[in-house]
Amino acid sequence: MNHQPLAAADPLLAGVKPYPAEFAERYIAAGYWAERTLDQILRETAVRRAGHPAVIDRGRRVSYAELVNRIDVSQTALSACGIAQGERVIIHVPNVLEFFDAVYAVISIGAIPVFAVHSHRASELEHLANSSGAVLLLTSRQIPAADPQAIASQLASRLPGLRVMYAEDLYERGLHLACSGWDVPRQGCPRPAHAAAFLQLSGGTTGKPKLIPKTHRDYAYSFERSAQICALGDHTVYLSGIPLAHNFAASSPGYMGVFATGGTVVCALDGSAERVFELIAEHRVTMVAAVPPLAQAWLNSNVKHQYDLSSWKLLQVGGAKLARAVAVRVEQELGCTLQQVFGMAEGLVCYTRLDDDLETIASTQGKPMSDADEVLVLDAQGNPVPEGTPGNLWVRGPYTFRGYYNNPEANAASFTPDGFYGSGDIVVRDARGYLSVVGRTKDVINRGGEKVSPEQIEAVLLRHPAVHDASVIGVPDELLGERTHAYVVPREISPPPRAKTLRAWMRGEHIADHHIPDMITVVESLPTTHIGKISRNTLGSKAAELQGES
Ligand code: OOB
């Protein structure tokens, strides 16, 4: 555990690197940052929209007034537990009503949520507890395919100082305490808006997740601006196919954007086509967020015609590159507008706009949400590249963080001296400022000196009508240094495509020889990260175990 204080540490939470004063002044003067905390924003909406449903979770419909009451009562249970301002609390709760009780009760009490993903198990949670110094884990009895008691006892033996509670008990316990005379606090977060509100996890595909502090005011700006871009309002009914704990589902515009504008969040415990389509039809959902593998599964599902999806206006896809061949199918096959979202927990989020032309929506990952986002596209030497040329993405702005929590080594490696964060993404910027992600610095395959981007090969494979999904990795090769290996998941048709046929088809697609995979293996499924992005890292390390026809 590294508890080295940083030079100019946030006085409200040691280990948080604040925005420099001149930037803070600029963001306040320009109206980007305001003096409101995250729970205050929800409480304000609750005054305006008291009786309107805030959350729907299976049979449970909870109005804004009820939600705020649940949060206040839940706070009582946390106080009784001795949780104090500034202490870290891990949230390990899936997409259910109690997720909101947990998050907002912790924030309202002035403690700091640390957002685990519900697919994390003891080993990941132990890392999070150590790196955040958390005192409490709020887990859940509703995590699909998990044994929370086993997780708790594994953690108890390794981290005796970490207390464990179920999010489902917060409200009940709080009610009980209130009945026995405890005061239910109703005033909300005691910390100022410039303080760190929570710690989010980096989505990096290498190494263990790092912790990203977000202040109330920078985060509020990002979801309120996102809500504007996505035209959220009272009428919005939002569903996320990915965990609510992830930055995309939290703030792009996510549930926080919905709560800021008075709409409704519908909880989906998983992103399967049946579950999501059923919820869309039943609750007249207007907007859905997904990672590309989910969107592909919904597009290729043969049950979609059985549901009334007419309320569905917008499908947001982000988190990983959406192939153009998939993007062009959305409007016609699902009947809604596609919005590409390219973002990162560290900050910058880009959107295609709702009124963009179809080509822009299908072939770019959008443009930054804020006029104050400073985006640089640089070559390896740090010089700007011309428009239309791939380069490394660097960013600074009113909701892009200034440093990982308590991690000077990672900070030294991730920032320029003047505060630009290097995301590791390779992008192309056009004359309008729209970005297309063409790869990641670390993913580039060096095939005998020819630099091959896995995304480019995947994009071609996804054009084949029998291909459901594809992922390409580099594997060591004596002659070339690295060669390309494509793993392909077929659509549910019989017979599935043969590796030989796919390669022959690719040759007919008029692509460079080095874009035809050296190896193709047809497999049943691909490994994914905790939020459902295809994980090339795991694919690389598990490649030998993957059975399939080559
Ligand atoms: C989102 O956040 P993270 O932190 O899980 O992952 C960030 C990384 C980016 O640096 C990029 O490599 C990749 O995920 N990524 C995309 C992408 N969106 C994210 N790559 C290509 N195309 C896209 N549309 O993933 C995230 C955070 C907020 C909103 C949306 C996604």
Coordinates of C-alpha atoms and ligand atoms in Angstrom, one line a residue:
M1 CA 0.0 0.0 0.0
N2 CA 1.4 3.4 -0.9
H3 CA 0.3 6.3 1.3
Q4 CA 3.0 8.8 0.2
P5 CA 1.4 12.2 0.3
L6 CA 1.5 14.3 -2.9
A7 CA 3.2 17.7 -3.0
A8 CA 0.0 19.7 -3.3
A9 CA -2.5 17.2 -1.9
D10 CA -6.2 18.0 -1.6
P11 CA -6.6 19.1 2.0
L12 CA -9.8 17.2 2.1
L13 CA -8.4 13.8 1.1
A14 CA -4.6 13.2 1.2
G15 CA -3.5 11.5 -2.0
V16 CA -5.7 13.4 -4.4
K17 CA -4.0 15.8 -6.8
P18 CA -6.2 18.9 -7.2
Y19 CA -6.7 21.0 -10.3
P20 CA -4.2 24.0 -10.3
A21 CA -5.8 27.2 -9.0
E22 CA -5.7 29.0 -12.3
F23 CA -7.6 26.2 -14.0
A24 CA -10.2 26.0 -11.2
E25 CA -10.8 29.8 -11.5
R26 CA -11.2 29.5 -15.2
Y27 CA -13.7 26.7 -15.0
I28 CA -15.7 28.5 -12.4
A29 CA -15.7 31.8 -14.3
A30 CA -16.8 30.0 -17.5
G31 CA -19.7 28.5 -15.6
Y32 CA -18.5 24.9 -16.0
W33 CA -18.2 24.3 -12.3
A34 CA -20.8 25.1 -9.6
E35 CA -21.0 24.7 -5.9
R36 CA -23.3 21.7 -5.9
T37 CA -22.6 18.2 -4.5
L38 CA -23.8 15.0 -6.3
D39 CA -26.5 14.2 -3.7
Q40 CA -27.7 17.8 -3.8
I41 CA -28.4 17.6 -7.5
L42 CA -30.6 14.5 -6.8
R43 CA -32.3 16.2 -3.9
E44 CA -33.1 19.3 -6.0
T45 CA -34.8 17.1 -8.6
A46 CA -36.7 15.3 -5.9
V47 CA -38.2 18.6 -4.9
R48 CA -39.4 19.2 -8.4
R49 CA -40.4 15.7 -9.3
A50 CA -41.3 14.2 -5.9
G51 CA -43.9 11.7 -7.2
H52 CA -42.2 10.7 -10.5
P53 CA -40.6 7.3 -10.7
A54 CA -36.8 7.7 -10.2
V55 CA -35.9 3.9 -10.2
I56 CA -37.8 0.9 -11.5
D57 CA -36.3 -2.4 -10.4
R58 CA -38.4 -5.5 -11.3
G59 CA -41.7 -5.0 -9.3
R60 CA -40.4 -2.0 -7.4
R61 CA -41.2 1.5 -8.5
V62 CA -39.5 4.1 -6.3
S63 CA -40.4 7.8 -6.7
Y64 CA -37.9 10.6 -6.3
A65 CA -39.3 11.4 -2.8
E66 CA -39.1 7.8 -1.8
L67 CA -35.5 7.4 -3.1
V68 CA -34.3 10.4 -1.1
N69 CA -36.0 9.0 2.0
R70 CA -34.4 5.6 1.5
I71 CA -31.0 7.4 1.1
D72 CA -31.5 9.4 4.3
V73 CA -32.6 6.3 6.3
S74 CA -29.7 4.3 4.9
Q75 CA -27.3 7.0 6.1
T76 CA -28.5 6.3 9.6
A77 CA -27.3 2.7 9.3
L78 CA -23.9 4.0 8.1
S79 CA -23.6 6.4 11.0
A80 CA -24.5 3.7 13.5
C81 CA -21.6 1.7 11.9
G82 CA -19.3 4.5 12.8
I83 CA -18.5 5.5 9.1
A84 CA -17.1 9.0 9.1
Q85 CA -16.4 11.7 6.6
G86 CA -13.6 11.1 4.2
E87 CA -13.5 7.3 4.8
R88 CA -13.6 5.0 1.8
V89 CA -16.4 2.5 1.3
I90 CA -16.3 0.0 -1.5
I91 CA -19.6 -0.4 -3.4
H92 CA -19.9 -3.9 -4.8
V93 CA -23.6 -3.9 -5.9
P94 CA -25.1 -4.9 -9.2
N95 CA -27.8 -2.9 -11.1
V96 CA -30.5 -3.0 -8.5
L97 CA -32.4 -0.4 -6.4
E98 CA -30.0 -0.9 -3.5
F99 CA -27.1 0.3 -5.6
F100 CA -28.5 3.9 -5.3
D101 CA -29.2 3.6 -1.5
A102 CA -25.6 2.6 -1.1
V103 CA -23.9 5.2 -3.4
Y104 CA -26.0 8.2 -2.3
A105 CA -26.0 7.3 1.4
V106 CA -22.2 7.0 1.4
I107 CA -21.9 10.3 -0.4
S108 CA -24.5 12.0 1.8
I109 CA -22.6 11.1 4.9
G110 CA -19.4 12.6 3.4
A111 CA -17.7 9.2 2.9
I112 CA -16.1 8.3 -0.4
P113 CA -17.5 5.4 -2.5
V114 CA -15.0 3.3 -4.3
F115 CA -16.7 1.7 -7.3
A116 CA -16.0 -2.0 -7.7
V117 CA -17.8 -3.9 -10.5
H118 CA -20.1 -6.6 -9.2
S119 CA -18.2 -9.3 -11.1
H120 CA -15.1 -8.6 -8.9
R121 CA -14.3 -11.3 -6.4
A122 CA -12.1 -11.5 -3.3
S123 CA -8.8 -11.0 -5.1
E124 CA -9.9 -7.8 -6.9
L125 CA -11.7 -6.5 -3.9
E126 CA -8.6 -7.0 -1.7
H127 CA -6.6 -4.9 -4.1
L128 CA -9.2 -2.2 -4.0
A129 CA -9.4 -2.2 -0.2
N130 CA -5.6 -2.0 0.0
S131 CA -5.2 0.7 -2.5
S132 CA -8.1 2.9 -1.2
G133 CA -7.6 2.2 2.5
A134 CA -11.4 1.3 2.6
V135 CA -13.0 0.6 6.0
L136 CA -16.2 -0.9 4.7
L137 CA -17.4 -3.1 1.8
L138 CA -21.0 -2.8 0.8
T139 CA -21.8 -5.9 -1.1
S140 CA -25.1 -7.5 -2.2
R141 CA -27.1 -10.7 -2.1
Q142 CA -28.3 -10.1 -5.6
I143 CA -25.0 -10.5 -7.5
P144 CA -25.7 -13.0 -10.3
A145 CA -23.7 -16.3 -9.8
A146 CA -21.9 -15.2 -6.7
D147 CA -21.6 -16.4 -3.1
P148 CA -21.3 -13.1 -1.2
Q149 CA -20.8 -15.0 2.1
A150 CA -17.8 -16.9 0.7
I151 CA -16.4 -13.6 -0.7
A152 CA -16.8 -12.0 2.7
S153 CA -15.1 -14.8 4.6
Q154 CA -12.2 -14.9 2.1
L155 CA -11.8 -11.2 2.7
A156 CA -12.1 -11.4 6.5
S157 CA -9.1 -13.7 6.7
R158 CA -7.0 -11.4 4.5
L159 CA -8.2 -8.0 5.7
P160 CA -9.4 -8.2 9.3
G161 CA -9.9 -4.4 9.4
L162 CA -12.5 -4.3 6.6
R163 CA -16.1 -4.5 7.7
V164 CA -18.7 -6.0 5.3
M165 CA -22.4 -5.1 5.1
Y166 CA -25.1 -5.9 2.5
A167 CA -26.5 -3.0 0.7
E168 CA -29.9 -4.7 1.1
D169 CA -29.7 -4.2 4.8
L170 CA -28.9 -0.5 4.8
Y171 CA -32.5 0.7 4.5
E172 CA -34.0 -1.9 6.8
R173 CA -31.4 -1.4 9.5
G174 CA -31.8 2.4 9.2
L175 CA -35.6 2.0 9.6
H176 CA -35.1 -0.1 12.7
L177 CA -32.6 2.5 14.2
A178 CA -35.0 5.3 13.4
C179 CA -37.7 3.5 15.3
S180 CA -35.5 3.2 18.3
G181 CA -34.8 6.9 18.4
W182 CA -31.8 7.5 16.1
D183 CA -32.0 10.8 14.2
V184 CA -32.3 10.4 10.4
P185 CA -30.0 13.0 8.9
R186 CA -31.8 15.0 6.1
Q187 CA -29.2 17.6 5.1
G188 CA -26.9 15.8 2.7
C189 CA -23.2 15.8 2.0
P190 CA -21.2 17.9 4.4
R191 CA -18.2 18.2 2.0
P192 CA -17.7 21.1 -0.4
A193 CA -18.1 20.6 -4.1
H194 CA -14.4 20.9 -4.8
A195 CA -13.7 17.8 -2.6
A196 CA -13.2 14.4 -4.0
A197 CA -16.7 12.7 -4.2
F198 CA -15.6 9.2 -5.0
L199 CA -12.9 7.0 -6.5
Q200 CA -13.5 5.2 -9.8
L201 CA -11.5 2.4 -11.3
S202 CA -9.3 2.9 -14.4
G203 CA -10.5 0.7 -17.2
G204 CA -7.0 -0.1 -18.4
T205 CA -6.5 -3.5 -20.0
T206 CA -3.1 -4.0 -18.4
G207 CA -2.2 -4.4 -14.7
K208 CA -4.4 -3.8 -11.7
P209 CA -7.0 -1.0 -11.7
K210 CA -5.8 2.4 -10.5
L211 CA -8.0 4.7 -8.5
I212 CA -9.3 7.9 -10.1
P213 CA -10.6 10.6 -7.8
K214 CA -13.5 12.7 -9.1
T215 CA -14.7 15.9 -7.4
H216 CA -18.4 16.8 -7.1
R217 CA -18.1 19.8 -9.4
D218 CA -16.1 18.2 -12.2
Y219 CA -18.3 15.1 -12.3
A220 CA -21.5 17.2 -12.1
Y221 CA -20.3 19.2 -15.1
S222 CA -19.6 16.1 -17.1
F223 CA -23.0 14.5 -16.6
E224 CA -25.0 17.7 -16.9
R225 CA -23.3 18.6 -20.2
S226 CA -23.7 15.0 -21.4
A227 CA -27.4 15.2 -20.5
Q228 CA -27.7 18.3 -22.7
I229 CA -26.0 16.6 -25.6
C230 CA -28.2 13.5 -25.3
A231 CA -31.4 15.6 -24.9
L232 CA -32.3 14.1 -21.6
G233 CA -35.5 15.3 -19.8
D234 CA -38.5 14.4 -17.7
H235 CA -39.6 11.9 -20.4
T236 CA -36.3 9.9 -20.4
V237 CA -36.5 6.3 -19.4
Y238 CA -32.9 5.0 -19.2
L239 CA -31.5 1.5 -19.1
S240 CA -27.9 0.4 -18.9
G241 CA -26.8 -3.0 -20.1
I242 CA -23.5 -2.4 -18.4
P243 CA -22.8 -2.1 -14.7
L244 CA -24.0 1.2 -13.2
A245 CA -20.7 1.4 -11.3
H246 CA -18.9 2.1 -14.6
N247 CA -18.2 5.7 -15.7
F248 CA -20.2 5.3 -18.9
A249 CA -23.4 4.2 -17.1
A250 CA -22.8 6.7 -14.2
S251 CA -22.2 9.9 -16.1
S252 CA -22.3 9.7 -19.9
P253 CA -25.0 10.8 -19.1
G254 CA -25.8 7.7 -17.1
Y255 CA -28.0 7.5 -14.0
M256 CA -26.6 10.7 -12.6
G257 CA -27.5 12.6 -15.8
V258 CA -31.0 11.1 -15.5
F259 CA -31.4 12.1 -11.9
A260 CA -30.2 15.6 -12.7
T261 CA -33.0 16.0 -15.3
G262 CA -35.9 14.1 -13.7
G263 CA -36.2 11.0 -15.8
T264 CA -36.4 7.3 -14.8
V265 CA -33.7 4.6 -14.5
V266 CA -34.8 1.0 -15.2
C267 CA -32.5 -1.6 -13.6
A268 CA -31.3 -4.5 -15.7
L269 CA -29.5 -7.2 -13.8
D270 CA -27.8 -8.4 -17.0
G271 CA -27.6 -7.3 -20.6
S272 CA -29.1 -10.4 -22.3
A273 CA -31.3 -9.6 -25.3
E274 CA -34.4 -11.2 -23.7
R275 CA -34.0 -9.3 -20.4
V276 CA -33.3 -6.0 -22.1
F277 CA -36.0 -6.2 -24.8
E278 CA -38.6 -7.3 -22.2
L279 CA -37.7 -4.3 -20.0
I280 CA -37.7 -1.9 -23.0
A281 CA -41.2 -3.1 -23.9
E282 CA -42.6 -3.2 -20.4
H283 CA -41.4 0.2 -19.2
R284 CA -41.3 2.1 -22.5
V285 CA -37.5 2.6 -22.3
T286 CA -36.3 5.5 -24.5
M287 CA -32.5 5.2 -24.1
V288 CA -30.0 2.3 -23.6
A289 CA -26.3 2.2 -23.0
A290 CA -24.1 -0.8 -24.2
V291 CA -20.6 -2.0 -25.0
P292 CA -20.1 -3.3 -28.6
P293 CA -20.4 -7.0 -27.7
L294 CA -23.9 -6.4 -26.2
A295 CA -25.0 -4.3 -29.1
Q296 CA -23.9 -7.0 -31.4
A297 CA -25.7 -9.7 -29.4
W298 CA -28.9 -7.6 -29.5
L299 CA -28.6 -7.0 -33.3
N300 CA -28.0 -10.7 -33.9
S301 CA -30.7 -11.9 -31.5
N302 CA -33.6 -13.8 -33.2
V303 CA -36.1 -12.7 -30.5
K304 CA -36.0 -9.0 -31.2
H305 CA -39.2 -9.1 -33.3
Q306 CA -41.2 -10.6 -30.5
Y307 CA -41.0 -7.3 -28.5
D308 CA -42.5 -3.9 -28.9
L309 CA -39.4 -1.7 -29.1
S310 CA -41.1 1.3 -30.5
S311 CA -40.3 3.6 -27.4
W312 CA -36.6 3.1 -27.9
K313 CA -35.1 6.3 -29.4
L314 CA -31.4 6.1 -28.7
L315 CA -28.8 3.4 -28.4
Q316 CA -25.4 4.6 -27.0
V317 CA -22.5 2.3 -27.7
G318 CA -19.1 2.9 -26.2
G319 CA -16.3 1.4 -24.2
A320 CA -14.5 -0.2 -27.2
K321 CA -14.5 0.3 -30.9
L322 CA -17.7 -0.4 -32.7
A323 CA -17.1 -1.7 -36.1
R324 CA -18.6 0.3 -38.9
A325 CA -20.3 -2.8 -40.3
V326 CA -22.2 -3.2 -37.1
A327 CA -22.9 0.5 -36.6
V328 CA -24.7 0.8 -39.9
R329 CA -27.2 -1.8 -38.9
V330 CA -28.5 -0.2 -35.7
E331 CA -31.1 2.3 -37.1
Q332 CA -32.6 -0.2 -39.5
E333 CA -32.6 -3.3 -37.4
L334 CA -33.4 -1.8 -33.9
G335 CA -35.3 1.2 -35.0
C336 CA -33.4 3.7 -32.9
T337 CA -30.6 6.3 -33.4
L338 CA -27.1 5.2 -32.7
Q339 CA -24.8 7.4 -30.6
Q340 CA -21.1 6.4 -30.4
V341 CA -19.5 7.3 -27.1
F342 CA -15.7 7.3 -26.7
G343 CA -14.8 8.0 -23.1
M344 CA -12.5 7.1 -20.3
A345 CA -13.0 7.0 -16.5
E346 CA -10.0 9.4 -16.3
G347 CA -12.1 12.1 -18.0
L348 CA -12.6 13.0 -21.7
V349 CA -15.9 11.8 -23.2
C350 CA -16.7 12.2 -26.9
Y351 CA -20.1 11.8 -28.5
T352 CA -21.5 11.7 -31.9
R353 CA -24.4 14.2 -31.9
L354 CA -28.0 13.2 -32.3
D355 CA -28.3 15.2 -35.5
D356 CA -25.1 14.1 -37.1
D357 CA -25.3 12.5 -40.5
L358 CA -25.4 8.7 -40.7
E359 CA -21.8 8.5 -42.0
T360 CA -20.4 10.5 -39.1
I361 CA -22.3 8.3 -36.6
A362 CA -21.2 5.1 -38.2
S363 CA -17.6 5.9 -38.8
T364 CA -16.4 8.2 -36.0
Q365 CA -16.4 8.0 -32.2
G366 CA -17.7 11.6 -31.9
K367 CA -16.2 14.8 -30.7
P368 CA -15.4 16.0 -27.2
M369 CA -18.4 17.1 -25.1
S370 CA -16.9 20.4 -23.9
D371 CA -15.5 23.4 -25.6
A372 CA -13.0 23.5 -22.8
D373 CA -11.6 20.0 -23.6
E374 CA -8.0 20.5 -24.8
V375 CA -7.2 17.5 -27.1
L376 CA -3.7 17.0 -28.6
V377 CA -2.9 14.3 -31.2
L378 CA 0.8 13.8 -31.1
D379 CA 3.5 11.6 -32.7
A380 CA 5.8 9.5 -30.5
Q381 CA 8.2 12.5 -30.2
G382 CA 5.4 14.7 -28.9
N383 CA 4.9 16.8 -32.1
P384 CA 1.3 17.4 -33.4
V385 CA 0.4 15.3 -36.3
P386 CA -1.5 16.7 -39.3
E387 CA -5.3 16.3 -39.5
G388 CA -6.3 12.8 -40.7
T389 CA -3.0 11.2 -39.5
P390 CA -3.0 8.7 -36.6
G391 CA -1.4 10.0 -33.4
N392 CA -1.5 9.5 -29.6
L393 CA -4.3 11.2 -27.7
W394 CA -3.5 13.6 -24.9
V395 CA -6.2 15.5 -23.0
R396 CA -6.7 18.2 -20.4
G397 CA -10.0 19.8 -19.3
P398 CA -12.7 20.6 -16.8
Y399 CA -13.6 16.9 -16.0
T400 CA -10.3 15.2 -16.9
F401 CA -8.5 14.2 -13.7
R402 CA -5.1 15.5 -12.6
G403 CA -3.7 12.3 -11.0
Y404 CA -4.4 8.8 -9.8
Y405 CA -5.1 8.5 -6.1
N406 CA -2.0 7.9 -4.0
N407 CA 0.0 6.8 -7.0
P408 CA 3.0 9.1 -7.9
E409 CA 4.6 6.4 -10.1
A410 CA 1.6 6.1 -12.4
N411 CA 1.1 9.8 -12.4
A412 CA 4.7 10.4 -13.5
A413 CA 4.1 8.0 -16.4
S414 CA 0.7 9.2 -17.5
F415 CA 0.9 13.0 -17.6
T416 CA 2.9 15.7 -19.3
P417 CA 4.4 18.3 -17.0
D418 CA 1.6 20.7 -17.9
G419 CA -1.1 18.3 -16.9
F420 CA -2.2 16.6 -20.2
Y421 CA -3.2 12.9 -19.6
G422 CA -2.0 10.4 -22.2
S423 CA -4.8 7.8 -22.7
G424 CA -2.7 5.4 -24.7
D425 CA -5.3 5.6 -27.5
I426 CA -4.3 6.1 -31.1
V427 CA -6.8 8.4 -32.8
V428 CA -7.4 10.3 -36.1
R429 CA -8.9 13.8 -35.8
D430 CA -10.8 15.3 -38.7
A431 CA -11.2 19.0 -39.6
R432 CA -14.4 19.2 -37.5
G433 CA -12.6 17.8 -34.4
Y434 CA -14.3 14.4 -34.6
L435 CA -12.1 11.5 -33.4
S436 CA -11.9 8.0 -34.8
V437 CA -10.1 5.5 -32.5
V438 CA -7.7 3.4 -34.6
G439 CA -6.0 1.4 -31.9
R440 CA -4.2 1.5 -28.6
T441 CA -0.4 2.1 -28.4
K442 CA 0.1 -1.3 -26.6
D443 CA -2.2 -3.3 -29.0
V444 CA -0.3 -2.6 -32.2
I445 CA 1.0 -5.8 -33.7
N446 CA 4.5 -5.6 -35.2
R447 CA 4.4 -8.1 -38.1
G448 CA 7.9 -8.1 -39.5
G449 CA 8.0 -4.3 -39.2
E450 CA 4.5 -3.8 -40.6
K451 CA 2.4 -2.2 -37.9
V452 CA -1.0 -3.9 -37.8
S453 CA -3.9 -2.6 -35.9
P454 CA -6.1 -5.5 -34.6
E455 CA -9.2 -3.3 -34.9
Q456 CA -8.6 -3.0 -38.7
I457 CA -8.7 -6.8 -39.2
E458 CA -11.6 -7.2 -36.8
A459 CA -13.6 -4.6 -38.8
V460 CA -13.2 -6.6 -42.0
L461 CA -14.1 -9.9 -40.3
L462 CA -17.3 -8.3 -38.9
R463 CA -18.5 -7.5 -42.4
H464 CA -18.9 -11.2 -43.0
P465 CA -22.5 -12.2 -42.6
A466 CA -21.7 -15.3 -40.6
V467 CA -19.4 -13.6 -38.1
H468 CA -20.9 -12.5 -34.8
D469 CA -17.7 -11.2 -33.2
A470 CA -14.0 -11.2 -33.7
S471 CA -10.8 -10.4 -31.8
V472 CA -7.3 -10.3 -33.2
I473 CA -4.1 -10.6 -31.2
G474 CA -0.4 -10.8 -32.0
V475 CA 1.5 -14.0 -31.2
P476 CA 5.2 -14.6 -31.1
D477 CA 6.7 -15.7 -34.4
E478 CA 10.3 -16.7 -35.1
L479 CA 10.5 -15.2 -38.6
L480 CA 8.2 -12.1 -38.3
G481 CA 8.6 -11.3 -34.6
E482 CA 4.8 -11.4 -34.3
R483 CA 2.0 -12.8 -36.5
T484 CA -1.7 -12.1 -36.3
H485 CA -4.2 -14.6 -34.9
A486 CA -7.9 -13.9 -35.3
Y487 CA -10.5 -15.6 -33.0
V488 CA -13.9 -15.6 -34.5
V489 CA -17.3 -16.3 -32.9
P490 CA -19.9 -17.4 -35.6
R491 CA -23.5 -16.2 -35.6
E492 CA -26.0 -18.9 -34.7
I493 CA -26.3 -20.4 -38.1
S494 CA -25.4 -23.8 -39.4
P495 CA -22.9 -24.8 -40.5
P496 CA -20.6 -22.3 -38.9
P497 CA -18.0 -20.7 -41.2
R498 CA -14.7 -22.5 -41.7
A499 CA -11.4 -20.7 -41.1
K500 CA -10.4 -21.5 -44.7
T501 CA -13.5 -20.0 -46.1
L502 CA -13.1 -16.8 -44.1
R503 CA -9.6 -16.3 -45.2
A504 CA -10.6 -16.9 -48.9
W505 CA -13.4 -14.4 -48.4
M506 CA -11.1 -11.8 -46.9
R507 CA -8.8 -12.1 -49.9
G508 CA -11.7 -11.0 -52.0
E509 CA -12.2 -7.9 -49.9
H510 CA -9.3 -6.1 -51.5
I511 CA -7.2 -5.6 -48.3
A512 CA -3.5 -5.6 -47.8
D513 CA -2.0 -9.1 -47.3
H514 CA -0.8 -8.2 -43.8
H515 CA -4.5 -7.6 -42.9
I516 CA -5.4 -11.2 -43.6
P517 CA -4.8 -13.0 -40.3
D518 CA -2.0 -15.6 -40.3
M519 CA -4.2 -17.8 -38.2
I520 CA -8.0 -17.9 -37.8
T521 CA -9.6 -19.9 -35.0
V522 CA -13.4 -20.3 -34.8
V523 CA -14.5 -20.3 -31.1
E524 CA -17.8 -20.3 -29.2
S525 CA -17.1 -17.2 -27.2
L526 CA -14.4 -14.6 -26.4
P527 CA -13.2 -13.6 -22.9
T528 CA -14.5 -10.2 -21.7
T529 CA -13.5 -7.6 -19.0
H530 CA -15.6 -7.0 -16.0
I531 CA -17.9 -4.6 -17.9
G532 CA -18.1 -6.8 -21.0
K533 CA -15.5 -5.4 -23.4
I534 CA -13.6 -8.1 -25.3
S535 CA -10.3 -8.6 -23.5
R536 CA -7.3 -9.1 -25.8
N537 CA -5.1 -9.5 -22.8
T538 CA -7.0 -12.5 -21.5
L539 CA -7.3 -13.8 -25.0
G540 CA -3.5 -13.7 -25.3
S541 CA -2.9 -15.5 -22.1
K542 CA -5.6 -18.0 -22.6
A543 CA -5.1 -18.6 -26.3
A544 CA -3.6 -22.0 -25.8
E545 CA -6.7 -23.2 -23.9
L546 CA -9.2 -22.0 -26.5
Q547 CA -10.5 -24.9 -28.5
G548 CA -11.8 -24.4 -31.9
E549 CA -11.3 -25.1 -35.6
S550 CA -8.3 -23.3 -37.1
Ligands
OOB1 C1 -14.9 3.8 -20.9 O1 -14.0 4.0 -19.9 P1 -12.8 3.1 -19.4 O2 -12.1 3.8 -18.4 O3 -13.4 1.7 -19.0 O4 -12.0 2.7 -20.7 C2 -11.3 3.8 -21.4 C3 -10.7 3.2 -22.7 C4 -10.3 4.3 -23.7 O5 -9.1 4.8 -23.3 C5 -10.3 3.5 -25.0 O6 -9.2 2.7 -25.1 C6 -11.5 2.6 -24.8 O7 -11.7 2.4 -23.4 N1 -12.7 3.1 -25.4 C7 -13.0 3.1 -26.7 C8 -14.3 3.6 -26.9 N2 -14.7 4.0 -25.6 C9 -13.7 3.7 -24.8 N3 -12.3 2.7 -27.8 C10 -12.9 2.8 -29.0 N4 -14.1 3.3 -29.2 C11 -14.9 3.7 -28.2 N5 -16.1 4.2 -28.4 O8 -14.8 2.8 -21.6 C12 -15.9 4.8 -21.1 C13 -16.1 5.8 -20.2 C14 -17.1 6.8 -20.4 C15 -18.0 6.7 -21.5 C16 -17.8 5.6 -22.4 C17 -16.8 4.7 -22.2

